[in-house]
Short mmCIF file of C-alpha atoms in Angstrom, two decimals:
data_model
loop_
_atom_site.label_atom_id
_atom_site.label_comp_id
_atom_site.label_asym_id
_atom_site.label_seq_id
_atom_site.Cartn_x
_atom_site.Cartn_y
_atom_site.Cartn_z
CA UNK A 13 -68.90 -72.34 -21.44
CA UNK A 14 -72.65 -72.16 -21.18
CA UNK A 15 -74.74 -72.52 -24.34
CA UNK A 16 -77.50 -69.97 -24.83
CA UNK A 17 -80.22 -71.34 -27.16
CA UNK A 18 -82.41 -69.28 -29.40
CA UNK A 19 -85.33 -67.92 -27.33
CA UNK A 20 -88.41 -70.14 -27.42
CA UNK A 21 -90.62 -67.36 -28.77
CA UNK A 22 -88.65 -67.47 -31.97
CA UNK A 23 -89.13 -71.23 -32.34
CA UNK A 24 -92.75 -71.97 -33.20
CA UNK A 25 -93.81 -75.64 -33.33
CA UNK A 26 -93.54 -77.38 -36.68
CA UNK A 27 -96.94 -77.46 -38.40
CA UNK A 28 -98.41 -78.24 -41.80
CA UNK A 29 -98.73 -74.51 -42.40
CA UNK A 30 -95.05 -74.01 -41.67
CA UNK A 31 -94.04 -76.90 -43.93
CA UNK A 32 -96.06 -75.38 -46.76
CA UNK A 33 -94.45 -71.99 -46.16
CA UNK A 34 -90.96 -73.51 -46.22
CA UNK A 35 -91.64 -75.41 -49.44
CA UNK A 36 -92.81 -72.21 -51.14
CA UNK A 37 -89.89 -70.08 -49.92
CA UNK A 38 -86.99 -72.52 -50.07
CA UNK A 39 -84.30 -71.51 -52.57
CA UNK A 40 -81.40 -73.42 -54.10
CA UNK A 41 -79.12 -71.45 -51.78
CA UNK A 42 -81.14 -72.61 -48.76
CA UNK A 43 -80.85 -76.22 -49.87
CA UNK A 44 -77.11 -75.84 -50.34
CA UNK A 45 -76.81 -74.45 -46.82
CA UNK A 46 -78.82 -77.33 -45.37
CA UNK A 47 -76.64 -79.91 -47.09
CA UNK A 48 -73.43 -78.19 -46.01
CA UNK A 49 -74.65 -78.13 -42.40
CA UNK A 50 -75.64 -81.78 -42.56
CA UNK A 51 -72.16 -82.72 -43.73
CA UNK A 52 -70.13 -80.22 -41.70
CA UNK A 53 -72.34 -79.76 -38.62
CA UNK A 54 -71.95 -76.10 -37.64
CA UNK A 55 -71.18 -72.73 -39.23
CA UNK A 56 -70.77 -69.19 -37.94
CA UNK A 57 -72.54 -66.23 -39.53
CA UNK A 58 -69.26 -65.23 -41.19
CA UNK A 59 -68.92 -68.69 -42.71
CA UNK A 60 -72.45 -68.61 -44.14
CA UNK A 61 -71.75 -65.16 -45.58
CA UNK A 62 -68.59 -66.44 -47.28
CA UNK A 63 -70.44 -69.46 -48.60
CA UNK A 64 -73.66 -67.90 -49.86
CA UNK A 65 -73.95 -64.12 -49.53
CA UNK A 66 -72.27 -60.89 -50.59
CA UNK A 67 -72.69 -59.05 -47.27
CA UNK A 68 -73.17 -60.03 -43.66
CA UNK A 69 -76.34 -57.95 -43.04
CA UNK A 70 -78.24 -59.82 -45.77
CA UNK A 71 -76.93 -63.10 -44.38
CA UNK A 72 -78.06 -62.26 -40.84
CA UNK A 73 -81.60 -61.37 -41.95
CA UNK A 74 -81.92 -64.51 -44.05
CA UNK A 75 -80.54 -66.75 -41.32
CA UNK A 76 -83.03 -65.31 -38.83
CA UNK A 77 -85.83 -66.14 -41.27
CA UNK A 78 -84.63 -69.74 -41.61
CA UNK A 79 -84.42 -70.06 -37.82
CA UNK A 80 -87.99 -68.78 -37.52
CA UNK A 81 -89.11 -71.39 -40.06
CA UNK A 82 -87.38 -74.19 -38.09
CA UNK A 83 -85.04 -74.93 -41.00
CA UNK A 84 -82.01 -73.89 -38.93
CA UNK A 85 -81.24 -73.75 -35.23
CA UNK A 86 -78.62 -71.59 -33.54
CA UNK A 87 -76.74 -71.20 -30.29
CA UNK A 88 -74.04 -69.05 -28.79
CA UNK A 89 -72.03 -69.12 -25.60
CA UNK A 90 -72.31 -66.81 -22.65
CA UNK A 91 -69.56 -64.26 -22.15
CA UNK A 92 -68.98 -61.87 -19.26
CA UNK A 93 -68.35 -59.08 -21.76
CA UNK A 94 -69.74 -58.75 -25.28
CA UNK A 95 -71.42 -61.59 -27.12
CA UNK A 96 -70.24 -64.51 -29.19
CA UNK A 97 -71.49 -64.85 -32.79
CA UNK A 98 -74.32 -67.25 -33.47
CA UNK A 99 -73.43 -70.82 -34.41
CA UNK A 100 -75.89 -72.37 -36.88
CA UNK A 101 -76.88 -76.01 -37.30
CA UNK A 102 -79.91 -77.83 -38.70
CA UNK A 103 -83.34 -77.75 -37.10
CA UNK A 104 -86.21 -80.17 -37.68
CA UNK A 105 -87.28 -79.01 -41.16
CA UNK A 106 -83.67 -78.66 -42.33
CA UNK A 107 -83.17 -82.31 -41.40
CA UNK A 108 -86.27 -83.31 -43.38
CA UNK A 109 -85.11 -81.32 -46.42
CA UNK A 110 -81.77 -83.15 -46.51
CA UNK A 111 -83.39 -86.52 -45.82
CA UNK A 112 -85.83 -86.03 -48.71
CA UNK A 113 -83.12 -84.83 -51.11
CA UNK A 114 -80.79 -87.73 -50.29
CA UNK A 115 -83.38 -90.45 -49.86
CA UNK A 116 -82.37 -91.28 -46.29
CA UNK A 117 -84.50 -91.92 -43.23
CA UNK A 118 -85.36 -88.87 -41.18
CA UNK A 119 -84.33 -90.71 -38.01
CA UNK A 120 -80.82 -91.19 -39.36
CA UNK A 121 -80.58 -87.55 -40.38
CA UNK A 122 -81.94 -86.48 -37.00
CA UNK A 123 -79.24 -88.52 -35.25
CA UNK A 124 -76.62 -86.57 -37.21
CA UNK A 125 -78.26 -83.30 -36.12
CA UNK A 126 -78.16 -84.33 -32.46
CA UNK A 127 -74.44 -85.12 -32.76
CA UNK A 128 -73.96 -81.62 -34.16
CA UNK A 129 -75.83 -80.11 -31.20
CA UNK A 130 -73.53 -82.01 -28.83
CA UNK A 131 -70.66 -79.96 -30.25
CA UNK A 132 -72.00 -76.86 -28.52
CA UNK A 133 -70.10 -77.74 -25.36
CA UNK A 134 -67.33 -79.76 -27.00
CA UNK A 135 -63.62 -79.00 -27.04
CA UNK A 136 -63.71 -80.00 -30.72
CA UNK A 137 -65.91 -77.04 -31.66
CA UNK A 138 -63.12 -74.47 -32.14
CA UNK A 139 -61.16 -76.85 -34.36
CA UNK A 140 -64.20 -77.76 -36.45
CA UNK A 141 -65.05 -74.09 -36.93
CA UNK A 142 -61.49 -73.38 -38.07
CA UNK A 143 -61.68 -76.16 -40.66
CA UNK A 144 -65.11 -75.08 -41.90
CA UNK A 145 -63.99 -71.46 -42.00
CA UNK A 146 -61.06 -72.35 -44.25
CA UNK A 147 -63.29 -74.14 -46.75
CA UNK A 148 -65.90 -71.36 -46.67
CA UNK A 149 -63.19 -68.83 -47.51
CA UNK A 150 -62.19 -71.01 -50.44
CA UNK A 151 -65.83 -71.10 -51.52
CA UNK A 152 -66.03 -67.31 -51.27
CA UNK A 153 -62.98 -66.91 -53.48
CA UNK A 154 -64.55 -69.09 -56.18
CA UNK A 155 -68.19 -67.91 -56.09
CA UNK A 156 -67.67 -65.04 -58.51
CA UNK A 157 -64.90 -66.66 -60.55
CA UNK A 158 -66.39 -68.00 -63.76
CA UNK A 159 -63.61 -70.53 -64.36
CA UNK A 160 -62.87 -71.65 -60.77
CA UNK A 161 -65.00 -74.06 -58.71
CA UNK A 162 -64.70 -75.67 -55.30
CA UNK A 163 -66.13 -78.92 -56.61
CA UNK A 164 -65.58 -81.15 -53.57
CA UNK A 165 -65.47 -80.55 -49.83
CA UNK A 166 -65.24 -83.57 -47.59
CA UNK A 167 -65.58 -83.56 -43.81
CA UNK A 168 -63.17 -85.16 -41.36
CA UNK A 169 -65.69 -87.96 -40.88
CA UNK A 170 -65.88 -88.72 -44.59
CA UNK A 171 -62.08 -88.60 -44.87
CA UNK A 172 -61.82 -91.06 -41.99
CA UNK A 173 -64.21 -93.47 -43.70
CA UNK A 174 -62.11 -93.29 -46.89
CA UNK A 175 -58.53 -93.33 -45.56
CA UNK A 176 -58.83 -93.71 -41.78
CA UNK A 177 -56.69 -96.84 -41.64
CA UNK A 178 -53.77 -94.80 -43.05
CA UNK A 179 -54.31 -91.11 -42.33
CA UNK A 180 -57.04 -88.85 -40.91
CA UNK A 181 -56.97 -85.35 -42.45
CA UNK A 182 -59.35 -82.63 -41.30
CA UNK A 183 -60.81 -82.30 -44.77
CA UNK A 184 -60.38 -82.94 -48.48
CA UNK A 185 -61.15 -80.58 -51.33
CA UNK A 186 -60.97 -80.25 -55.08
CA UNK A 187 -60.54 -76.98 -56.96
CA UNK A 188 -61.15 -76.91 -60.70
CA UNK A 189 -59.56 -73.96 -62.46
CA UNK A 190 -57.97 -72.80 -65.70
CA UNK A 191 -54.73 -74.64 -64.89
CA UNK A 192 -56.53 -77.90 -64.20
CA UNK A 193 -57.65 -79.73 -61.09
CA UNK A 194 -56.01 -79.30 -57.70
CA UNK A 195 -56.78 -81.93 -55.07
CA UNK A 196 -55.76 -81.26 -51.50
CA UNK A 197 -55.92 -82.66 -47.97
CA UNK A 198 -56.21 -80.22 -45.08
CA UNK A 199 -54.60 -80.17 -41.64
CA UNK A 200 -55.68 -77.25 -39.43
CA UNK A 201 -53.27 -76.72 -36.55
CA UNK A 202 -54.42 -74.69 -33.53
CA UNK A 203 -50.96 -74.43 -31.99
CA UNK A 204 -51.64 -77.04 -29.31
CA UNK A 205 -49.60 -79.97 -30.64
CA UNK A 206 -45.83 -80.36 -30.38
CA UNK A 207 -44.09 -79.81 -33.72
CA UNK A 208 -42.82 -83.38 -33.50
CA UNK A 209 -46.43 -84.60 -33.64
CA UNK A 210 -47.07 -82.54 -36.78
CA UNK A 211 -44.01 -84.06 -38.45
CA UNK A 212 -45.13 -87.57 -37.48
CA UNK A 213 -48.37 -87.07 -39.44
CA UNK A 214 -46.35 -86.96 -42.66
CA UNK A 215 -45.64 -90.69 -42.40
CA UNK A 216 -49.32 -91.47 -42.88
CA UNK A 217 -49.59 -89.18 -45.87
CA UNK A 218 -46.50 -90.77 -47.42
CA UNK A 219 -48.07 -94.21 -46.86
CA UNK A 220 -51.21 -93.02 -48.67
CA UNK A 221 -49.15 -91.82 -51.66
CA UNK A 222 -47.23 -95.08 -51.79
CA UNK A 223 -50.37 -97.24 -51.56
CA UNK A 224 -52.48 -95.35 -54.10
CA UNK A 225 -50.10 -93.57 -56.47
CA UNK A 226 -52.15 -90.45 -55.76
CA UNK A 227 -50.22 -87.35 -54.72
CA UNK A 228 -52.51 -84.57 -53.46
CA UNK A 229 -51.23 -81.40 -51.89
CA UNK A 230 -51.11 -81.61 -48.09
CA UNK A 231 -52.19 -78.20 -46.80
CA UNK A 232 -51.29 -77.08 -43.28
CA UNK A 233 -53.02 -74.00 -41.85
CA UNK A 234 -51.57 -72.37 -38.72
CA UNK A 235 -52.92 -69.84 -36.20
CA UNK A 236 -50.05 -67.37 -36.65
CA UNK A 237 -47.13 -66.63 -39.01
CA UNK A 238 -44.71 -67.46 -36.18
CA UNK A 239 -46.21 -70.92 -35.71
CA UNK A 240 -46.09 -71.46 -39.46
CA UNK A 241 -42.40 -70.50 -39.64
CA UNK A 242 -41.56 -72.89 -36.80
CA UNK A 243 -43.56 -75.73 -38.35
CA UNK A 244 -42.06 -75.32 -41.82
CA UNK A 245 -38.69 -76.37 -40.38
CA UNK A 246 -40.04 -79.88 -39.64
CA UNK A 247 -42.57 -80.44 -42.43
CA UNK A 248 -40.35 -81.43 -45.34
CA UNK A 249 -40.83 -84.90 -46.87
CA UNK A 250 -39.36 -86.18 -50.18
CA UNK A 251 -42.53 -87.93 -51.37
CA UNK A 252 -45.07 -85.26 -50.40
CA UNK A 253 -46.18 -81.94 -51.82
CA UNK A 254 -46.79 -79.74 -48.79
CA UNK A 255 -48.02 -76.17 -48.65
CA UNK A 256 -48.65 -73.93 -45.63
CA UNK A 257 -50.51 -70.78 -44.67
CA UNK A 258 -51.36 -68.88 -41.48
CA UNK A 259 -54.06 -66.60 -40.16
CA UNK A 260 -53.27 -62.97 -40.92
CA UNK A 261 -51.33 -63.66 -44.11
CA UNK A 262 -52.59 -61.96 -47.27
CA UNK A 263 -56.34 -62.08 -47.85
CA UNK A 264 -56.81 -65.51 -46.31
CA UNK A 265 -56.73 -69.12 -47.55
CA UNK A 266 -58.95 -68.39 -50.53
CA UNK A 267 -56.31 -66.11 -52.03
CA UNK A 268 -52.54 -66.06 -52.57
CA UNK A 269 -51.51 -67.03 -49.04
CA UNK A 270 -50.04 -70.53 -49.53
CA UNK A 271 -46.30 -71.25 -49.61
CA UNK A 272 -45.00 -74.66 -50.75
CA UNK A 273 -42.35 -76.31 -48.61
CA UNK A 274 -39.01 -75.70 -50.29
CA UNK A 275 -40.12 -72.37 -51.77
CA UNK A 276 -39.29 -68.88 -50.53
CA UNK A 277 -42.13 -67.27 -52.43
CA UNK A 278 -44.17 -65.76 -53.79
CA UNK A 279 -47.21 -67.18 -52.05
CA UNK A 280 -49.87 -68.72 -54.27
CA UNK A 281 -53.58 -69.41 -54.29
CA UNK A 282 -54.42 -73.12 -54.05
CA UNK A 283 -56.04 -73.02 -57.48
CA UNK A 284 -52.72 -71.86 -58.95
CA UNK A 285 -50.82 -74.92 -57.75
CA UNK A 286 -49.99 -77.45 -60.43
CA UNK A 287 -52.49 -80.21 -61.04
CA UNK A 288 -52.34 -83.38 -58.97
CA UNK A 289 -50.63 -86.39 -60.61
CA UNK A 290 -52.15 -89.80 -60.17
CA UNK A 291 -55.79 -90.79 -59.62
CA UNK A 292 -57.69 -90.82 -56.38
CA UNK A 293 -58.77 -94.29 -55.42
#
């Protein structure tokens, strides 16, 4: 697919005047978005809406403003019919905002931004968007819940640096709710792997439990209810707590759409799962 960048007329050069304007207009929500994009590389408009806004029109207008201020960049792919939604990543001033907040060199942050841009024509993009979309839907479900918080969201890269010698999940998250803390590792399946390969991943998760004494939920998300039903036949493991969901079930992964292996229902929200025994190490 061919990437179509934002038109040059909408991308003025970075100047002292622009920096001053950004400093005056930047909100806590804008900073959150910059940090999420630094960690997770790329988001669609729908993801940003789930994460930060109550309606997509407001999100679109605000995102266009941030693009004009060189805080964010965006791209989309050419289609013969219709148009693909914009994909957002960090632009020059967004990189500097994160670098200043985290006390890291701009050059290092810029290198991360360039890796994100390389995703535009990568086969990994669809998978990354599916993972980020799942976490953004979880964030949406908690934004207006006074007693529920998505308190941690780790990227695949951060998970690999923590547990890569044993297992490489697509993400890790923590939900804090009225029933306690729920810690979970995420595997997003796009229907391209043999079921045998999915089952083989459980060995690594079992090794992690055995080595650490920590027993998080292992959450598999599937592209269709049929794929989920097929996968559930091979995903049982005596030392793991496994839960599954699929696109098109209920109101999405942020709500009651998860079914533990060994259960016939009802489906639950992740925050309603029992707390995780053990301590993460």
